[in-house]
Tab-separated table of C-alpha atoms in Angstrom:
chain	number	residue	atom	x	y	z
A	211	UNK	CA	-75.701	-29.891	-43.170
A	212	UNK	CA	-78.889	-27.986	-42.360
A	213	UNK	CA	-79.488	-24.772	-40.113
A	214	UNK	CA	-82.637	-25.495	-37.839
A	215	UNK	CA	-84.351	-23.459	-35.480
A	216	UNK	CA	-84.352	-24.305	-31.986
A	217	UNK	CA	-88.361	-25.165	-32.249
A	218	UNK	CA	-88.013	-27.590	-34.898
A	219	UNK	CA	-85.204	-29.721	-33.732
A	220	UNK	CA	-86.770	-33.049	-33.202
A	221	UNK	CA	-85.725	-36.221	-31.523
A	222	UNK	CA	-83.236	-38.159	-33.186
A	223	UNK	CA	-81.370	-35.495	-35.491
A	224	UNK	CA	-77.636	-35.367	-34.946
A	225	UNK	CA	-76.668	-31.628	-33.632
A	226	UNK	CA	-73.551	-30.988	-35.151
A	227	UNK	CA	-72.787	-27.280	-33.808
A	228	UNK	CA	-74.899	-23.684	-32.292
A	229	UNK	CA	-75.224	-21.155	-34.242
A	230	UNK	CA	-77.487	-18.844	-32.373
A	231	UNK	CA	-78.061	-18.378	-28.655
A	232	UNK	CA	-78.705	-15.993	-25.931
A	233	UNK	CA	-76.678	-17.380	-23.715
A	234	UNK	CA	-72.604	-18.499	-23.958
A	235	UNK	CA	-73.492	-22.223	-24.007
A	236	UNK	CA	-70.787	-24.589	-26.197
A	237	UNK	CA	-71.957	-28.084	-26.920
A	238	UNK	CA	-68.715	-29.815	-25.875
A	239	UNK	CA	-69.586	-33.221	-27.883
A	240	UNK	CA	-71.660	-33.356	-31.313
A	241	UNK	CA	-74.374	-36.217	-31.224
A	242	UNK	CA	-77.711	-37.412	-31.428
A	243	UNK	CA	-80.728	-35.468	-29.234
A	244	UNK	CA	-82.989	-37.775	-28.091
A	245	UNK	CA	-85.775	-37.133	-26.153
A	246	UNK	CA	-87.734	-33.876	-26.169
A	247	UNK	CA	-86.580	-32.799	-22.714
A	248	UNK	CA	-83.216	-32.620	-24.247
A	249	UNK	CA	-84.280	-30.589	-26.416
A	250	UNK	CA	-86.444	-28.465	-24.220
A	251	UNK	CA	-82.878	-28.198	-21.824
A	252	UNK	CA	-81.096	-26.804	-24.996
A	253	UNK	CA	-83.910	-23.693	-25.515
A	254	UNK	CA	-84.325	-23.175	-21.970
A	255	UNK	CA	-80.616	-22.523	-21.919
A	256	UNK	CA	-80.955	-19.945	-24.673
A	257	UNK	CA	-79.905	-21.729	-27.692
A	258	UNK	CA	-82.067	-20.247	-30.378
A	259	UNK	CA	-80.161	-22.314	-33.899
A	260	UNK	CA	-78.232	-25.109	-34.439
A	261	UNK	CA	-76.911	-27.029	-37.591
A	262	UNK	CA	-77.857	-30.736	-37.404
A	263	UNK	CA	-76.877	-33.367	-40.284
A	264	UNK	CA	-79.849	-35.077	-41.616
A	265	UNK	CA	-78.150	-38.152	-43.079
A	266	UNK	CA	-77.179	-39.272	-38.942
A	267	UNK	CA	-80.992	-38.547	-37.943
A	268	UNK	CA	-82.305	-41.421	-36.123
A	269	UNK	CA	-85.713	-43.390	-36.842
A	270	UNK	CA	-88.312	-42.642	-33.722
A	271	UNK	CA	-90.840	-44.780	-32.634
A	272	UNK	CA	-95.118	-42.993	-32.500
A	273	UNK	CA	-94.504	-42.448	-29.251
A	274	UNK	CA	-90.606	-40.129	-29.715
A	275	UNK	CA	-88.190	-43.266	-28.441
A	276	UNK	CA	-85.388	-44.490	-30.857
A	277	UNK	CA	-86.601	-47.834	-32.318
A	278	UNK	CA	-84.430	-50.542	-31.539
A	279	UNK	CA	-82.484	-51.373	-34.462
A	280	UNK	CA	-82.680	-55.082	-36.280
A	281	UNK	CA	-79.321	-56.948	-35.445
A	282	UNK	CA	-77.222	-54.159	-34.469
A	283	UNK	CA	-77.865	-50.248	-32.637
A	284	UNK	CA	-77.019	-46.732	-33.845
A	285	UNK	CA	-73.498	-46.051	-34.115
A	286	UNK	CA	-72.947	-44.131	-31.266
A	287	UNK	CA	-70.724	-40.648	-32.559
A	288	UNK	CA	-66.973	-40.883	-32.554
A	289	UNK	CA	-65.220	-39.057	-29.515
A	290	UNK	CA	-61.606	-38.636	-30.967
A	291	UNK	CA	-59.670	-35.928	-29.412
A	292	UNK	CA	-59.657	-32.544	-31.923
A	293	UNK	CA	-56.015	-31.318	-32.084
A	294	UNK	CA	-56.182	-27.945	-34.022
A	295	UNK	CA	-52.148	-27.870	-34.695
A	296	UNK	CA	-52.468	-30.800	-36.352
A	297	UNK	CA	-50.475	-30.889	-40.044
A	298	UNK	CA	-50.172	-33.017	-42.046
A	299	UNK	CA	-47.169	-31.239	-44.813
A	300	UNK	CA	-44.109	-29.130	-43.366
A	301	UNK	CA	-44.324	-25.492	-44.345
A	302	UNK	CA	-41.433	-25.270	-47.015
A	303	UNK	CA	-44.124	-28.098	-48.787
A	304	UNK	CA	-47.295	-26.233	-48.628
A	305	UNK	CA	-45.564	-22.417	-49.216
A	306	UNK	CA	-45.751	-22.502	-52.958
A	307	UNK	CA	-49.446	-23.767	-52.842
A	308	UNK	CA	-50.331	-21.312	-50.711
A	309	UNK	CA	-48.597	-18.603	-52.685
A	310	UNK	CA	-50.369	-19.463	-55.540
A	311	UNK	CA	-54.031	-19.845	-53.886
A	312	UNK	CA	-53.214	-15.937	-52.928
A	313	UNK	CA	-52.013	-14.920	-55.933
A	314	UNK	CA	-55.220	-16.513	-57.743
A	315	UNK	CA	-57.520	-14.702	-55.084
A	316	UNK	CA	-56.459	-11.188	-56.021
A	317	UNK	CA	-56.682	-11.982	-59.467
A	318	UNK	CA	-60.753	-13.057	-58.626
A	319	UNK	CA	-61.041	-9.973	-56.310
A	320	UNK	CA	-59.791	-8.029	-58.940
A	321	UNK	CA	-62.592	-9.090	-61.653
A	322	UNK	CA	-65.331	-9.347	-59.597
A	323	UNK	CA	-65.032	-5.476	-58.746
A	324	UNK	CA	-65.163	-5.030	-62.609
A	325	UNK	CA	-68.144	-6.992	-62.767
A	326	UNK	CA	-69.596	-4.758	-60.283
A	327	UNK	CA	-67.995	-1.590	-61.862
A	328	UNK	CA	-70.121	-2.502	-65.309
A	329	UNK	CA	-73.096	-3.391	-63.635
A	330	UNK	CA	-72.637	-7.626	-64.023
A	331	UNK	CA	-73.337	-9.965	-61.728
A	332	UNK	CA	-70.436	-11.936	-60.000
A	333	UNK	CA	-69.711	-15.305	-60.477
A	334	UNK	CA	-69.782	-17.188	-57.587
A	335	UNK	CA	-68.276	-20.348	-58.384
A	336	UNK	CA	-64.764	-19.542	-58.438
A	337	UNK	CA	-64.881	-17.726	-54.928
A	338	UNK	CA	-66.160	-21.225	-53.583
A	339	UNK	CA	-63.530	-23.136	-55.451
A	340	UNK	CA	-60.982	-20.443	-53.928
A	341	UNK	CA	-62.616	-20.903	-50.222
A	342	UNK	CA	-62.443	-24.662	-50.461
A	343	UNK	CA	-58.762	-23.993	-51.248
A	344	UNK	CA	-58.093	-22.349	-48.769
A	345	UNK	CA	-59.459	-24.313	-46.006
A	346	UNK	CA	-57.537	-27.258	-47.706
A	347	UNK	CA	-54.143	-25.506	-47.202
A	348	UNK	CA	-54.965	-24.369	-43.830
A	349	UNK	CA	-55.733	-27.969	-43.122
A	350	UNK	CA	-52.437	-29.141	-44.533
A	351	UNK	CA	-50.147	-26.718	-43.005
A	352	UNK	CA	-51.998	-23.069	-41.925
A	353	UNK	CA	-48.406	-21.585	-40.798
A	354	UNK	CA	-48.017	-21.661	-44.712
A	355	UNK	CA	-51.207	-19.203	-45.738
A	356	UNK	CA	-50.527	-17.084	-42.191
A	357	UNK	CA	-47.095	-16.311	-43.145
A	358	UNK	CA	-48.621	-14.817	-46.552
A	359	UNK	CA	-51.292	-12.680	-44.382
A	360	UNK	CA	-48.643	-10.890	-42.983
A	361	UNK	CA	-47.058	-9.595	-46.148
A	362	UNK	CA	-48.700	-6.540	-46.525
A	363	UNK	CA	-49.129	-4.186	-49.643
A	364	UNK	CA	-50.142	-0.275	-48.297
A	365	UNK	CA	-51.781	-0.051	-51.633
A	366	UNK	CA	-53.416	-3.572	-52.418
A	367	UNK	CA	-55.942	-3.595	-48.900
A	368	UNK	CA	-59.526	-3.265	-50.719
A	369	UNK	CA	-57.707	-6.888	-51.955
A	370	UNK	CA	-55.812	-7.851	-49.525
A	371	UNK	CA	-58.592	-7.705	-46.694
A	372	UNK	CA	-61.069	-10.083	-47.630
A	373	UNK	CA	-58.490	-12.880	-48.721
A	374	UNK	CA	-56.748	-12.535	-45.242
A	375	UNK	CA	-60.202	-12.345	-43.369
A	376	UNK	CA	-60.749	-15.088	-45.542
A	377	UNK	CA	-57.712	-16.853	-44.177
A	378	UNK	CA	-57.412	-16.084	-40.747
A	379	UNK	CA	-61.072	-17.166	-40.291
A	380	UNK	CA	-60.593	-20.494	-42.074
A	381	UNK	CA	-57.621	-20.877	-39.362
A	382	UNK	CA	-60.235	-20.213	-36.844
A	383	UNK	CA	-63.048	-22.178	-37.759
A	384	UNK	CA	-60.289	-25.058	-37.863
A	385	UNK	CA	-59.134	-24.127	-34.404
A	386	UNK	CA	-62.590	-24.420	-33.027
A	387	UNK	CA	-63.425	-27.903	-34.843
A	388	UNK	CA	-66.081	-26.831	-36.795
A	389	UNK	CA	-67.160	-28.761	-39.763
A	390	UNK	CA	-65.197	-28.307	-43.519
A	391	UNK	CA	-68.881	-27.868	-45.330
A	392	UNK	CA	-69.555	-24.979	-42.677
A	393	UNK	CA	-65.850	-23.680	-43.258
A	394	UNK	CA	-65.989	-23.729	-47.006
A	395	UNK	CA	-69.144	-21.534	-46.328
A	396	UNK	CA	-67.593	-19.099	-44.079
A	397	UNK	CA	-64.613	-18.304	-46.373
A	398	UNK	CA	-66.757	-18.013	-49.270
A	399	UNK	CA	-68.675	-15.461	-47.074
A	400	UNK	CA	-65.683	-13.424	-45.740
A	401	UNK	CA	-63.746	-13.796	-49.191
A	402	UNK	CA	-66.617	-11.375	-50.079
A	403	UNK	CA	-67.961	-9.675	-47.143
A	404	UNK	CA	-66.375	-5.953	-48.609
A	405	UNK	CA	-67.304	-6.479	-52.320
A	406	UNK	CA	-69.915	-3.740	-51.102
A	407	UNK	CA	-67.339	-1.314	-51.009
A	408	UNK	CA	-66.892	-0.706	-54.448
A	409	UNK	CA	-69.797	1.419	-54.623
A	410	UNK	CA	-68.432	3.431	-52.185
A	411	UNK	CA	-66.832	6.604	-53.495
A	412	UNK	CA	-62.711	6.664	-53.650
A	413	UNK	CA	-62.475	9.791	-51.459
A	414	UNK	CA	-64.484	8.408	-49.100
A	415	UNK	CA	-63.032	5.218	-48.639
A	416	UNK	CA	-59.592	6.186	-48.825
A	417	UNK	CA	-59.500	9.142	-46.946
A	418	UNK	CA	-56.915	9.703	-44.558
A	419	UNK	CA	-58.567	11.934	-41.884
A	420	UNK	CA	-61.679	11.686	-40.047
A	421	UNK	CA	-64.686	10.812	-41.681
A	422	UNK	CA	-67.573	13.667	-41.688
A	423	UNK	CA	-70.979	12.590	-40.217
A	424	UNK	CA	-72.342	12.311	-43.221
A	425	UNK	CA	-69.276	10.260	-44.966
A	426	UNK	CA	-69.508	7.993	-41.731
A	427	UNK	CA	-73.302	7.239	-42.712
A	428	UNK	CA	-72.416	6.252	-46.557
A	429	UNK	CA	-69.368	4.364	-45.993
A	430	UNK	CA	-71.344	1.776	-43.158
A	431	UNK	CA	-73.546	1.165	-46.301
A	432	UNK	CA	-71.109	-1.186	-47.781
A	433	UNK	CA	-72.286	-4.117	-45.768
A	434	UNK	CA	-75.643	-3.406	-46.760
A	435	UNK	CA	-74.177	-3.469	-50.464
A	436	UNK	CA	-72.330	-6.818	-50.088
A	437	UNK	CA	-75.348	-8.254	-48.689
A	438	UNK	CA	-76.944	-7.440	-51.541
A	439	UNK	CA	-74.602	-8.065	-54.022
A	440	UNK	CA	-74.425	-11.620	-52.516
A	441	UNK	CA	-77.552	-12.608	-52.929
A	442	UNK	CA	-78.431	-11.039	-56.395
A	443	UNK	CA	-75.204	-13.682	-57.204
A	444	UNK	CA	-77.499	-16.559	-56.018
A	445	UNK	CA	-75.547	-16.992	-52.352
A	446	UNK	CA	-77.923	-17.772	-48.984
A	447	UNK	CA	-77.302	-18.748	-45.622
A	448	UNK	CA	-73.927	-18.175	-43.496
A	449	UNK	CA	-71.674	-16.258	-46.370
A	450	UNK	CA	-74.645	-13.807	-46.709
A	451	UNK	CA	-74.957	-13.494	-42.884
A	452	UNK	CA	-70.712	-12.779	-43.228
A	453	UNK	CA	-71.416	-9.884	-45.701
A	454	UNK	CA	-73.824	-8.029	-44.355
A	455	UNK	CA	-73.704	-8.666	-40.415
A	456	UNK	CA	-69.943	-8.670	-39.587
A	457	UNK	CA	-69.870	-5.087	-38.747
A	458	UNK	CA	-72.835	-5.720	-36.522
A	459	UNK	CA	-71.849	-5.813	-32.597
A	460	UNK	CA	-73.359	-7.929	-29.753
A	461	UNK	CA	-75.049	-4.380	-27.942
A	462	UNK	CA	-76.733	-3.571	-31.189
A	463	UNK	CA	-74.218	-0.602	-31.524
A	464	UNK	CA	-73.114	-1.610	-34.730
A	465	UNK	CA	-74.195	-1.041	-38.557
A	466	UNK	CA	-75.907	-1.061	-41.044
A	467	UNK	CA	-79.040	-3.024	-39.182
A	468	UNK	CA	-78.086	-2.922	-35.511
A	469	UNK	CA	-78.811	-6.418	-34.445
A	470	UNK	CA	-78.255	-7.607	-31.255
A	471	UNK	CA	-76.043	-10.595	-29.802
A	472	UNK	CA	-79.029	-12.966	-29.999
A	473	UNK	CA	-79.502	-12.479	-33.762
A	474	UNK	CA	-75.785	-12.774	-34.495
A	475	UNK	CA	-74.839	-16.593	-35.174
A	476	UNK	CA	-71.441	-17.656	-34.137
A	477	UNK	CA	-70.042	-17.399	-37.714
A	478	UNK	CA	-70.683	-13.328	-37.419
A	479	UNK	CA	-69.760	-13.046	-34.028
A	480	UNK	CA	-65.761	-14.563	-35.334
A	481	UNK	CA	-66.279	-12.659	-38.686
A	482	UNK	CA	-66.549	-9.464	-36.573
A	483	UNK	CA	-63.312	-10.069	-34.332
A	484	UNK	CA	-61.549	-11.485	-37.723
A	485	UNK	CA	-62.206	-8.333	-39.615
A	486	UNK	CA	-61.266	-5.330	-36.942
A	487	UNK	CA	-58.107	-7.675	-36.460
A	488	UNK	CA	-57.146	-7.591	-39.816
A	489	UNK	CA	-58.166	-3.977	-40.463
A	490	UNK	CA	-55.942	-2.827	-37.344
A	491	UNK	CA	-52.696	-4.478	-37.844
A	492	UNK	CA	-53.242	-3.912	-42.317
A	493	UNK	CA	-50.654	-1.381	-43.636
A	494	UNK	CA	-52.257	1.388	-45.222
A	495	UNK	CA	-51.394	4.196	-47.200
A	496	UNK	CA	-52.013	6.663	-44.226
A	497	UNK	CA	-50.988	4.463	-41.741
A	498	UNK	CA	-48.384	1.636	-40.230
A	499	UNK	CA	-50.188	-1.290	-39.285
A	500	UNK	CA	-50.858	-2.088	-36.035
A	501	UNK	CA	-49.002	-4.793	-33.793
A	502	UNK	CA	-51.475	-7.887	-33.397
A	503	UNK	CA	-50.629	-7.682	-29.336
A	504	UNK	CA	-51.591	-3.958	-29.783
A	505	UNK	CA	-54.969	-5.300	-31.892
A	506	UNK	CA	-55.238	-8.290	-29.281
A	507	UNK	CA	-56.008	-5.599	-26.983
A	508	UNK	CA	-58.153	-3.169	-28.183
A	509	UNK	CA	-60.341	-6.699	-29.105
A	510	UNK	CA	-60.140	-7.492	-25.408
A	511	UNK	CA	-61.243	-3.858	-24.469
A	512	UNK	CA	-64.399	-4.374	-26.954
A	513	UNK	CA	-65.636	-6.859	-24.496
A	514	UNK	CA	-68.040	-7.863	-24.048
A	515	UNK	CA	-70.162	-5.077	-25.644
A	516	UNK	CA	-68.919	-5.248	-28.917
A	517	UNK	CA	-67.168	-8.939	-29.178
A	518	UNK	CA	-67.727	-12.401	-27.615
A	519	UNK	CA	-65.106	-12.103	-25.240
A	520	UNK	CA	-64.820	-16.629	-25.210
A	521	UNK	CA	-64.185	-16.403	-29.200
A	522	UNK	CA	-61.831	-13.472	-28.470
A	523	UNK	CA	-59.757	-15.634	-26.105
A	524	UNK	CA	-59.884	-18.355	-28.208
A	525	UNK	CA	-58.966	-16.254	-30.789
A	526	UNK	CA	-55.703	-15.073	-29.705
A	527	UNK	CA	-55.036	-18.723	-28.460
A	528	UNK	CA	-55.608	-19.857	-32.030
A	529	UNK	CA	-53.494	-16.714	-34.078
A	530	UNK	CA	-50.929	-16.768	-31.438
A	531	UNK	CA	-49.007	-13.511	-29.312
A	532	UNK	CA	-46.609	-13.568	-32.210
A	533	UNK	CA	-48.487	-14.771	-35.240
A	534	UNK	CA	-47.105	-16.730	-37.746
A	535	UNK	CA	-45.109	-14.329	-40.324
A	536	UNK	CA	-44.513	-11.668	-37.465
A	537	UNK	CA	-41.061	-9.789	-37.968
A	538	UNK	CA	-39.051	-9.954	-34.478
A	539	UNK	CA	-36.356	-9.210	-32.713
A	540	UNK	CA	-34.146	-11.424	-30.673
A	541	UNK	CA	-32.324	-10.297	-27.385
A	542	UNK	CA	-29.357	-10.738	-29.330
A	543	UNK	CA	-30.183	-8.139	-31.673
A	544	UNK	CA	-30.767	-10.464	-34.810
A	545	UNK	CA	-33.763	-10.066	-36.819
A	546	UNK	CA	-35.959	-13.081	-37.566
A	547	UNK	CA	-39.849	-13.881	-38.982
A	548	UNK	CA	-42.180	-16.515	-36.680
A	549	UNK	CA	-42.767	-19.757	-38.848
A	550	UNK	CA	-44.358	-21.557	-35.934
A	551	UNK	CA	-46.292	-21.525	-33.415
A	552	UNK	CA	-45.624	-22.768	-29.879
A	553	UNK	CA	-48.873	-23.329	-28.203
A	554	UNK	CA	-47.548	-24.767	-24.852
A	555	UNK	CA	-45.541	-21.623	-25.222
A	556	UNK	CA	-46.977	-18.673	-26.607
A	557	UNK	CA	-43.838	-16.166	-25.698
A	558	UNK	CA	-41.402	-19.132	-27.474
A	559	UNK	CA	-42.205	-19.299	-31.055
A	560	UNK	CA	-40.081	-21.309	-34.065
A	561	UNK	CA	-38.017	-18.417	-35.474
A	562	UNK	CA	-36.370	-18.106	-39.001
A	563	UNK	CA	-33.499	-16.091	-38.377
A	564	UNK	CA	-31.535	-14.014	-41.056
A	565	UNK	CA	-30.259	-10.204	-40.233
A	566	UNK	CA	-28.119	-8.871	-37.506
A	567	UNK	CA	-29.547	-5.458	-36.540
A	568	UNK	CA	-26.467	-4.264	-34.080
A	569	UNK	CA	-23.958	-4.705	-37.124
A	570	UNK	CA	-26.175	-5.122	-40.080
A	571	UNK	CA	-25.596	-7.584	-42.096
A	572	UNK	CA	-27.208	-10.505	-43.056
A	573	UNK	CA	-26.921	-14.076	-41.583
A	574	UNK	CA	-27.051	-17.620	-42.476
A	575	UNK	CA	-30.986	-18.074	-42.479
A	576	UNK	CA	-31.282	-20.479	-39.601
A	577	UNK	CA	-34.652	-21.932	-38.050
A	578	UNK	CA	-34.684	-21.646	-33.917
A	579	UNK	CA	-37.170	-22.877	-31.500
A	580	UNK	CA	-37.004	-20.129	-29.004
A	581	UNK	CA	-38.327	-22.810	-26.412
A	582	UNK	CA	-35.652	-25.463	-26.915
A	583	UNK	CA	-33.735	-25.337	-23.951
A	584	UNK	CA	-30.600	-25.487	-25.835
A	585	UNK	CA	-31.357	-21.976	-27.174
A	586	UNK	CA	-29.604	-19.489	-24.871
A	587	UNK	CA	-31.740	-16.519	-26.935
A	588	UNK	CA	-35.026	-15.195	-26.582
A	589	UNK	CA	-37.405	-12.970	-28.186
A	590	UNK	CA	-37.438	-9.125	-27.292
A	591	UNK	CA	-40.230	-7.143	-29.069
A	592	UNK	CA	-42.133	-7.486	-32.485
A	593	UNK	CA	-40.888	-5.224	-35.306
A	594	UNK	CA	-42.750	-3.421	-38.600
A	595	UNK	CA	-40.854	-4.507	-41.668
A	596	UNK	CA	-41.026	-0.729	-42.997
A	597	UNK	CA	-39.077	0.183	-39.867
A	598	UNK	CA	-36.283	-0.887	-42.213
A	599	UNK	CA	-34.900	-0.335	-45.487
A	600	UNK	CA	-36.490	-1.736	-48.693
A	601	UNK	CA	-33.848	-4.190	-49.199
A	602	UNK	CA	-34.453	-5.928	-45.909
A	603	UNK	CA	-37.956	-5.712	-46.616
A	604	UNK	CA	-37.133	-7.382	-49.576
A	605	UNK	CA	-35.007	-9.924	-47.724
A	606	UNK	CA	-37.913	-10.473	-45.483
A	607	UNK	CA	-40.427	-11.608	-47.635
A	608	UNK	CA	-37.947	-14.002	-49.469
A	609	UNK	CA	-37.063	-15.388	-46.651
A	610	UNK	CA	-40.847	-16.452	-46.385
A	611	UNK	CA	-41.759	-17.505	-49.889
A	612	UNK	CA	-40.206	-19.995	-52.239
């Protein structure tokens, strides 16, 4: 895959997606551009970048007309319908994978801020290996990696962040059909859009109240930092854009460089939404995470001066109203964690069930699908697991991994 400007796309390459644009344009179907007024349509309707894939481009005649092929004529591109809840293991057979793939990315997070601590390059390898693992897992089964996002550690988020944003992204990009290359890019890029913050002083960074003026202008340096720090490692192109753009926002209001909408590609623009979700609903040592339909909101609000209010909707469509790993609470007063999705209906999600709060005490651990219509129960509110005792907690999180 290759990133082109809009000015030298030529007849016959194969546009695969947009990644810059003024406009709010989505090419619905990748394929072949092949005369120059399709081309000129595509900048006069503000796209400014797009990827193409130079092993489809077409051989052109002198005078820009595809030359007729000997005995047989392009392959015209395949149209089959993209179905992003497609899976292809259950999640009981992709949980242990997926455990592992997380476990193995805090381990990596962990060195590479020692690398940084003593002055040493990071090794970039193994964060691509990781990425490509990820989107692998999310491919099999992403219910399996989602649950493990919501597992929160108040003391483990300079870790736990990136991986998630790392995750949740990956889930995204799927969800929007983008190519596996171009995801493998964008994990690599969000695994590692925060590795700026380690030169950011402790106090700052962890401080509970309001940040001074002054703290506020060190602490937006971290982008600027991970940018850096990405490409002294040897990394170009869409991660890089990740690290140092994705607290950038589409009225130029954000930091460190404030850009504008038209120099944010659409990788930034979902890296943005990605990370404030993740950030707002993260338990923290000063504070209780947020409730995503609480963080689905103030992402709404940010609309459309801060976020791309199309890839917010989409989004929400693609994490769900009660994502996957989300403690809730049945009508009937049992507790239970969301394993599953229901697209065709958001407010009915699969449900693993497993404590009754009215008499407390534990239950068999039974799956429900709250939109069977055999299931005379249905769901009431989601809850915070540290609403509840440590044991449940406990409880909770078994209930989830093997």
């Amino acid at each position: 895959m290759k990133t082109l400007p809009i000015d030298q796309l030529k007849p016959g390459m194969f546009v695969h997606s947009v990644t810059k644009q003024t406009g709010k344009i989505r090419i619905k179907n990748q394929g072949w551009v092949k005369t120059q007024g399709g081309i000129d349509k595509l900048a006069k309707a503000g796209i400014l970048e797009v990827v193409i894939d130079p092993d489809k481009t077409l051989t052109m005649s002198s005078d820009n007309k595809v030359e007729e092929q000997q005995n047989t004529s392009p392959p015209e591109p395949q149209t089959v319908a993209h179905n992003p809840w497609h899976t292809s293991h259950s999640v009981s057979a992709e949980m242990a994978k997926a455990n592992s793939l997380y476990n193995e990315a805090k381990s990596l997070q962990s060195k590479a801020f020692n690398d940084i601590r003593t002055g040493n390059k990071i090794d970039i390898a193994p964060f691509q290996e990781l990425a490509s693992g990820f989107m692998d897992s999310v491919f099999r089964n992403q219910d399996a990696l989602a649950c493990i996002t919501r597992l929160r550690e108040k003391d483990a988020y300079l870790l736990e962040h990136s991986i998630n944003v790392s995750i949740l992204i990956s889930i995204f990009a799927k969800h929007l059909g983008i190519d596996k290359s171009i995801i493998q890019e964008i994990a690599t890029g969000a695994l590692l859009h925060d590795i700026g913050k380690i030169k950011i002083p402790d106090e700052i960074l962890n401080k509970p109240g309001k940040l001074t003026d002054e703290e506020y202008q060190i602490i937006q340096d971290h982008a600027r930092f991970s940018k850096e720090i990405l490409e002294q490692s040897g990394l170009s192109g869409i991660a890089v854009e990740i690290a140092g753009f994705h607290h950038e926002r589409l009225d130029g209001s954000g930091y460190p460089f404030g850009k504008h909408g038209d120099e944010l590609s659409l990788y930034v623009r979902m890296a943005s939404i990605v990370d404030v979700y993740d950030a707002l609903t993260a338990e923290r040592v000063y504070k209780a995470g947020m409730e995503p339909i609480k963080a689905f909101k103030i992402l709404k609000d940010g609309c459309p001066d801060s976020f791309d209010g199309d890839l917010v909707t989409k989004f929400i469509q693609c994490i769900g109203i009660h994502p996957v790993g989300t403690l809730v609470k049945l009508e009937s007063q049992k507790l239970a964690v969301v394993t599953r999705s229901n697209p065709s209906s958001p407010l009915k999600p699969v449900v693993k069930v497993f404590y009754n709060a009215k008499h407390a005490h534990y239950t068999e651990v039974q799956d429900i699908d709250l939109a069977n219509n055999r299931c005379h129960d249905s769901l009431e509110a989601a809850v915070r697991p540290n609403d509840f005792n440590v044991d449940l907690i406990r409880f909770f999180k078994n209930s989830i991994l093997p």
